[in-house]
């Protein structure tokens, strides 16, 4: 299988938004309040791509996953209730979503592996992320991949579990 990880292009917006819409619905059907407040939305996807922070995972040219990647830029992380493992450079990723029909095939793990490789290539020693308290799949993935729970951060008034993985 020929998987690739690349920055998203403007022509990717419709497919990325479809993937996120399905992920939003999955979270709702799981009884979660994550992503049930109008975020993320198509405007966020457009801004991600315009800013160059939207990334896609492709299989034979078909978009099968999406995330946003920020370098040293998440103001809410400065207000953690807890403590990060490191204080230096980091990558933070948000809006991780896998396309319908490609779920439970290890693609979220693969996507996070590509993010880790990007960090290592740029000598960035840390990955930081957060997820909702009831996102069992992401919590299990963080545990499997060696992320450490560091505390809570707040987005749009809701607490989220914050994690870090030190790469060096």
PDB file of C-alpha atoms in Angstrom, residues 29-144:
ATOM      1  CA  UNK A  29     -23.243   8.672  18.008  1.00  0.00           C
ATOM      2  CA  UNK A  30     -20.731   7.613  20.678  1.00  0.00           C
ATOM      3  CA  UNK A  31     -22.485   9.991  23.091  1.00  0.00           C
ATOM      4  CA  UNK A  32     -19.593  12.452  23.221  1.00  0.00           C
ATOM      5  CA  UNK A  33     -19.864  16.216  23.408  1.00  0.00           C
ATOM      6  CA  UNK A  34     -16.539  16.543  21.575  1.00  0.00           C
ATOM      7  CA  UNK A  35     -16.945  18.378  18.275  1.00  0.00           C
ATOM      8  CA  UNK A  36     -20.659  18.947  18.926  1.00  0.00           C
ATOM      9  CA  UNK A  37     -20.489  22.739  19.298  1.00  0.00           C
ATOM     10  CA  UNK A  38     -19.965  23.787  15.679  1.00  0.00           C
ATOM     11  CA  UNK A  39     -16.233  23.084  15.788  1.00  0.00           C
ATOM     12  CA  UNK A  40     -14.573  22.026  13.653  1.00  0.00           C
ATOM     13  CA  UNK A  41     -16.352  23.477  10.668  1.00  0.00           C
ATOM     14  CA  UNK A  42     -15.604  24.070   7.007  1.00  0.00           C
ATOM     15  CA  UNK A  43     -14.212  27.551   7.729  1.00  0.00           C
ATOM     16  CA  UNK A  44     -11.645  25.997  10.091  1.00  0.00           C
ATOM     17  CA  UNK A  45     -10.585  23.556   7.361  1.00  0.00           C
ATOM     18  CA  UNK A  46     -10.242  26.378   4.845  1.00  0.00           C
ATOM     19  CA  UNK A  47      -8.147  28.406   7.303  1.00  0.00           C
ATOM     20  CA  UNK A  48      -5.973  25.355   8.119  1.00  0.00           C
ATOM     21  CA  UNK A  49      -5.186  24.893   4.451  1.00  0.00           C
ATOM     22  CA  UNK A  50      -4.644  28.588   3.702  1.00  0.00           C
ATOM     23  CA  UNK A  51      -2.265  28.824   6.692  1.00  0.00           C
ATOM     24  CA  UNK A  52      -0.406  25.696   5.532  1.00  0.00           C
ATOM     25  CA  UNK A  53      -1.180  23.728   8.702  1.00  0.00           C
ATOM     26  CA  UNK A  54      -3.627  21.217   7.191  1.00  0.00           C
ATOM     27  CA  UNK A  55      -2.143  17.799   6.376  1.00  0.00           C
ATOM     28  CA  UNK A  56      -3.623  14.745   4.703  1.00  0.00           C
ATOM     29  CA  UNK A  57      -2.834  11.054   4.708  1.00  0.00           C
ATOM     30  CA  UNK A  58      -3.400   9.568   1.270  1.00  0.00           C
ATOM     31  CA  UNK A  59      -3.613   6.025  -0.074  1.00  0.00           C
ATOM     32  CA  UNK A  60      -2.946   5.756  -3.792  1.00  0.00           C
ATOM     33  CA  UNK A  61      -3.862   9.435  -4.043  1.00  0.00           C
ATOM     34  CA  UNK A  62      -7.151   9.120  -2.112  1.00  0.00           C
ATOM     35  CA  UNK A  63      -7.402  11.210   1.064  1.00  0.00           C
ATOM     36  CA  UNK A  64      -8.002   8.834   3.978  1.00  0.00           C
ATOM     37  CA  UNK A  65      -7.033  11.018   6.940  1.00  0.00           C
ATOM     38  CA  UNK A  66      -6.624  14.600   8.067  1.00  0.00           C
ATOM     39  CA  UNK A  67      -5.030  16.646  10.833  1.00  0.00           C
ATOM     40  CA  UNK A  68      -3.807  20.150  11.558  1.00  0.00           C
ATOM     41  CA  UNK A  69      -0.208  20.595  12.690  1.00  0.00           C
ATOM     42  CA  UNK A  70       1.072  23.673  14.497  1.00  0.00           C
ATOM     43  CA  UNK A  71       4.676  24.417  15.387  1.00  0.00           C
ATOM     44  CA  UNK A  72       5.198  25.961  18.853  1.00  0.00           C
ATOM     45  CA  UNK A  73       1.771  27.526  18.605  1.00  0.00           C
ATOM     46  CA  UNK A  74      -1.063  26.660  20.928  1.00  0.00           C
ATOM     47  CA  UNK A  75      -1.834  29.479  23.354  1.00  0.00           C
ATOM     48  CA  UNK A  76      -4.224  27.331  25.412  1.00  0.00           C
ATOM     49  CA  UNK A  77      -1.342  24.989  26.212  1.00  0.00           C
ATOM     50  CA  UNK A  78       0.336  27.797  28.163  1.00  0.00           C
ATOM     51  CA  UNK A  79      -2.548  27.557  30.644  1.00  0.00           C
ATOM     52  CA  UNK A  80      -2.290  23.820  31.369  1.00  0.00           C
ATOM     53  CA  UNK A  81      -3.648  22.682  34.714  1.00  0.00           C
ATOM     54  CA  UNK A  82      -0.748  20.334  35.320  1.00  0.00           C
ATOM     55  CA  UNK A  83       2.689  20.436  33.784  1.00  0.00           C
ATOM     56  CA  UNK A  84       4.213  19.635  30.427  1.00  0.00           C
ATOM     57  CA  UNK A  85       7.259  17.367  30.364  1.00  0.00           C
ATOM     58  CA  UNK A  86       9.279  19.877  28.344  1.00  0.00           C
ATOM     59  CA  UNK A  87       9.292  23.622  27.733  1.00  0.00           C
ATOM     60  CA  UNK A  88      11.098  23.748  24.381  1.00  0.00           C
ATOM     61  CA  UNK A  89      10.013  23.412  20.769  1.00  0.00           C
ATOM     62  CA  UNK A  90       7.020  21.213  20.041  1.00  0.00           C
ATOM     63  CA  UNK A  91       4.507  20.169  17.428  1.00  0.00           C
ATOM     64  CA  UNK A  92       0.851  20.106  18.382  1.00  0.00           C
ATOM     65  CA  UNK A  93      -1.721  18.297  16.286  1.00  0.00           C
ATOM     66  CA  UNK A  94      -5.476  18.839  16.213  1.00  0.00           C
ATOM     67  CA  UNK A  95      -8.505  17.615  14.287  1.00  0.00           C
ATOM     68  CA  UNK A  96      -7.262  14.067  13.682  1.00  0.00           C
ATOM     69  CA  UNK A  97      -9.869  12.231  11.593  1.00  0.00           C
ATOM     70  CA  UNK A  98      -9.897   9.114   9.430  1.00  0.00           C
ATOM     71  CA  UNK A  99     -12.267   8.610   6.492  1.00  0.00           C
ATOM     72  CA  UNK A 100     -15.241   6.271   6.671  1.00  0.00           C
ATOM     73  CA  UNK A 101     -14.318   2.929   5.144  1.00  0.00           C
ATOM     74  CA  UNK A 102     -10.756   3.218   6.454  1.00  0.00           C
ATOM     75  CA  UNK A 103     -11.495   3.000  10.183  1.00  0.00           C
ATOM     76  CA  UNK A 104      -9.905   0.353  12.420  1.00  0.00           C
ATOM     77  CA  UNK A 105      -7.041  -0.238   9.995  1.00  0.00           C
ATOM     78  CA  UNK A 106      -4.349   1.499  12.056  1.00  0.00           C
ATOM     79  CA  UNK A 107      -4.425   4.687   9.997  1.00  0.00           C
ATOM     80  CA  UNK A 108      -4.672   7.050  12.975  1.00  0.00           C
ATOM     81  CA  UNK A 109      -1.549   5.390  14.354  1.00  0.00           C
ATOM     82  CA  UNK A 110       0.102   5.736  10.948  1.00  0.00           C
ATOM     83  CA  UNK A 111      -0.883   9.406  10.756  1.00  0.00           C
ATOM     84  CA  UNK A 112       0.646  10.066  14.196  1.00  0.00           C
ATOM     85  CA  UNK A 113       3.754   8.201  13.038  1.00  0.00           C
ATOM     86  CA  UNK A 114       4.080  10.591  10.106  1.00  0.00           C
ATOM     87  CA  UNK A 115       3.721  13.549  12.490  1.00  0.00           C
ATOM     88  CA  UNK A 116       6.451  12.091  14.685  1.00  0.00           C
ATOM     89  CA  UNK A 117       8.705  11.621  11.652  1.00  0.00           C
ATOM     90  CA  UNK A 118       8.083  15.248  10.648  1.00  0.00           C
ATOM     91  CA  UNK A 119       9.093  16.393  14.136  1.00  0.00           C
ATOM     92  CA  UNK A 120      12.239  14.259  14.118  1.00  0.00           C
ATOM     93  CA  UNK A 121      13.201  15.511  10.656  1.00  0.00           C
ATOM     94  CA  UNK A 122      12.969  19.089  11.924  1.00  0.00           C
ATOM     95  CA  UNK A 123      14.722  18.274  15.225  1.00  0.00           C
ATOM     96  CA  UNK A 124      11.625  19.120  17.235  1.00  0.00           C
ATOM     97  CA  UNK A 125      11.859  17.145  20.479  1.00  0.00           C
ATOM     98  CA  UNK A 126       8.232  17.017  21.574  1.00  0.00           C
ATOM     99  CA  UNK A 127       4.695  16.275  20.401  1.00  0.00           C
ATOM    100  CA  UNK A 128       1.746  17.685  22.353  1.00  0.00           C
ATOM    101  CA  UNK A 129      -1.932  16.953  21.906  1.00  0.00           C
ATOM    102  CA  UNK A 130      -5.233  16.878  23.711  1.00  0.00           C
ATOM    103  CA  UNK A 131      -8.456  14.975  23.482  1.00  0.00           C
ATOM    104  CA  UNK A 132     -11.838  14.762  25.122  1.00  0.00           C
ATOM    105  CA  UNK A 133     -12.155  12.719  28.306  1.00  0.00           C
ATOM    106  CA  UNK A 134     -14.497  10.267  26.561  1.00  0.00           C
ATOM    107  CA  UNK A 135     -12.541   9.747  23.330  1.00  0.00           C
ATOM    108  CA  UNK A 136     -11.586   6.165  24.122  1.00  0.00           C
ATOM    109  CA  UNK A 137      -9.953   5.503  20.753  1.00  0.00           C
ATOM    110  CA  UNK A 138      -7.599   8.493  20.967  1.00  0.00           C
ATOM    111  CA  UNK A 139      -6.843   7.852  24.651  1.00  0.00           C
ATOM    112  CA  UNK A 140      -5.910   4.248  23.805  1.00  0.00           C
ATOM    113  CA  UNK A 141      -3.763   5.423  20.896  1.00  0.00           C
ATOM    114  CA  UNK A 142      -1.879   7.883  23.110  1.00  0.00           C
ATOM    115  CA  UNK A 143      -1.215   5.091  25.626  1.00  0.00           C
ATOM    116  CA  UNK A 144      -0.080   2.692  22.896  1.00  0.00           C
TER     117      UNK A 144
END
